[in-house]
Amino acid sequence: MLRSTWLINVGKQEKEYQIVEILALRKGCVLSKEAILDHLYGGLDEPNPKIIDVFICKIRKKLLAAGADDLIQTNWGRGYMIVDRRESELRPTRTAPAQNIMPAPRERSAAG
């Protein structure tokens, strides 16, 4: 799932486990509620997409209790995704100043 595995008590909530599973398998990708519903129910007798919000809320509470808060990100109007904040903090940023870079040459003035 992630570099460090979080153990959460999903108990008899198989749907919650399936949601965590699909989000983890597609870590970093936004999954729409419809895509999650399709994974859970296979297109058969799918409930209202709002049920995904309820499941995500329950999962977040369990993750928080396990010390893994802020793992599931909401992309409003698009869906949900798992992000590993530690990975993004460890990656060098693209805007970080690089070492050993020569300064740009100075433009010569018209005088000379």
Tab-separated table of C-alpha atoms in Angstrom:
chain	number	residue	atom	x	y	z
A	1	MET	CA	0.000	0.000	0.000
A	2	LEU	CA	2.411	2.689	1.179
A	3	ARG	CA	6.034	2.556	2.243
A	4	SER	CA	4.888	2.066	5.794
A	5	THR	CA	1.818	-0.062	6.223
A	6	TRP	CA	-1.010	1.339	8.316
A	7	LEU	CA	-3.128	-1.193	10.121
A	8	ILE	CA	-6.682	-0.059	10.416
A	9	ASN	CA	-9.578	-1.919	11.895
A	10	VAL	CA	-12.060	-2.266	9.081
A	11	GLY	CA	-13.824	-5.065	10.897
A	12	LYS	CA	-16.841	-6.240	8.963
A	13	GLN	CA	-16.773	-3.196	6.716
A	14	GLU	CA	-15.666	-4.910	3.523
A	15	LYS	CA	-16.665	-1.877	1.446
A	16	GLU	CA	-14.315	0.351	3.439
A	17	TYR	CA	-11.489	-2.102	2.834
A	18	GLN	CA	-12.272	-2.185	-0.886
A	19	ILE	CA	-12.190	1.613	-1.051
A	20	VAL	CA	-8.804	1.774	0.699
A	21	GLU	CA	-7.582	-0.974	-1.609
A	22	ILE	CA	-8.546	0.755	-4.871
A	23	LEU	CA	-7.245	4.123	-3.674
A	24	ALA	CA	-3.946	2.532	-2.615
A	25	LEU	CA	-3.576	0.674	-5.897
A	26	ARG	CA	-3.987	3.982	-7.712
A	27	LYS	CA	-2.084	6.152	-5.237
A	28	GLY	CA	-1.689	9.676	-6.554
A	29	CYS	CA	-4.580	9.330	-9.027
A	30	VAL	CA	-7.963	10.906	-8.428
A	31	LEU	CA	-10.796	8.384	-8.506
A	32	SER	CA	-14.327	9.621	-9.046
A	33	LYS	CA	-17.169	8.442	-6.846
A	34	GLU	CA	-18.570	6.642	-9.869
A	35	ALA	CA	-15.313	4.728	-10.389
A	36	ILE	CA	-15.266	3.745	-6.720
A	37	LEU	CA	-18.923	2.684	-6.863
A	38	ASP	CA	-18.196	0.586	-9.935
A	39	HIS	CA	-15.332	-1.108	-8.075
A	40	LEU	CA	-17.559	-1.792	-5.062
A	41	TYR	CA	-20.718	-2.913	-6.798
A	42	GLY	CA	-19.655	-3.809	-10.328
A	43	GLY	CA	-22.415	-1.683	-11.857
A	44	LEU	CA	-25.171	-3.691	-10.188
A	45	ASP	CA	-27.694	-1.935	-7.954
A	46	GLU	CA	-25.330	0.897	-7.111
A	47	PRO	CA	-26.502	3.174	-4.292
A	48	ASN	CA	-26.392	6.971	-4.344
A	49	PRO	CA	-22.817	8.231	-4.914
A	50	LYS	CA	-23.076	10.179	-1.621
A	51	ILE	CA	-22.478	6.866	0.178
A	52	ILE	CA	-18.826	7.170	-0.857
A	53	ASP	CA	-18.581	10.364	1.227
A	54	VAL	CA	-19.870	8.409	4.236
A	55	PHE	CA	-17.381	5.583	3.692
A	56	ILE	CA	-14.492	8.039	3.251
A	57	CYS	CA	-15.468	9.813	6.486
A	58	LYS	CA	-15.432	6.509	8.394
A	59	ILE	CA	-12.114	5.494	6.835
A	60	ARG	CA	-10.546	8.857	7.719
A	61	LYS	CA	-11.614	8.451	11.354
A	62	LYS	CA	-9.996	5.015	11.489
A	63	LEU	CA	-6.834	6.278	9.805
A	64	LEU	CA	-6.663	9.191	12.239
A	65	ALA	CA	-6.988	6.786	15.177
A	66	ALA	CA	-4.092	4.778	13.684
A	67	GLY	CA	-1.958	7.917	13.327
A	68	ALA	CA	-2.306	8.291	9.566
A	69	ASP	CA	-4.249	11.518	9.260
A	70	ASP	CA	-4.446	13.484	6.026
A	71	LEU	CA	-3.853	10.405	3.869
A	72	ILE	CA	-6.990	10.665	1.724
A	73	GLN	CA	-7.290	13.896	-0.212
A	74	THR	CA	-10.574	15.246	-1.544
A	75	ASN	CA	-10.483	16.836	-4.977
A	76	TRP	CA	-13.755	18.751	-5.005
A	77	GLY	CA	-15.932	17.880	-7.958
A	78	ARG	CA	-13.549	15.125	-9.056
A	79	GLY	CA	-13.164	12.491	-6.347
A	80	TYR	CA	-10.632	11.127	-3.877
A	81	MET	CA	-7.011	10.049	-3.879
A	82	ILE	CA	-4.395	8.727	-1.490
A	83	VAL	CA	-1.362	10.927	-1.079
A	84	ASP	CA	1.762	10.167	0.896
A	85	ARG	CA	2.795	13.520	2.316
A	86	ARG	CA	6.113	12.071	3.489
A	87	GLU	CA	7.122	11.178	-0.072
A	88	SER	CA	6.401	14.683	-1.331
A	89	GLU	CA	8.404	16.148	1.561
A	90	LEU	CA	11.387	13.926	0.776
A	91	ARG	CA	11.400	14.626	-2.962
A	92	PRO	CA	13.509	17.599	-4.010
A	93	THR	CA	11.420	20.417	-5.328
A	94	ARG	CA	11.859	21.542	-8.898
A	95	THR	CA	12.320	25.116	-7.797
A	96	ALA	CA	15.131	24.325	-5.368
A	97	PRO	CA	18.340	26.130	-6.282
A	98	ALA	CA	20.773	23.805	-7.984
A	99	GLN	CA	24.419	23.829	-6.977
A	100	ASN	CA	27.335	24.414	-9.342
A	101	ILE	CA	25.328	26.316	-11.918
A	102	MET	CA	27.188	29.013	-13.755
A	103	PRO	CA	25.574	32.430	-13.675
A	104	ALA	CA	24.070	33.716	-16.892
A	105	PRO	CA	26.516	35.825	-18.927
A	106	ARG	CA	26.115	39.550	-18.514
A	107	GLU	CA	24.909	41.503	-21.479
A	108	ARG	CA	27.448	43.877	-22.915
A	109	SER	CA	26.497	47.476	-22.867
A	110	ALA	CA	26.325	49.445	-26.121
A	111	ALA	CA	29.281	51.568	-24.972
A	112	GLY	CA	31.377	48.680	-24.645
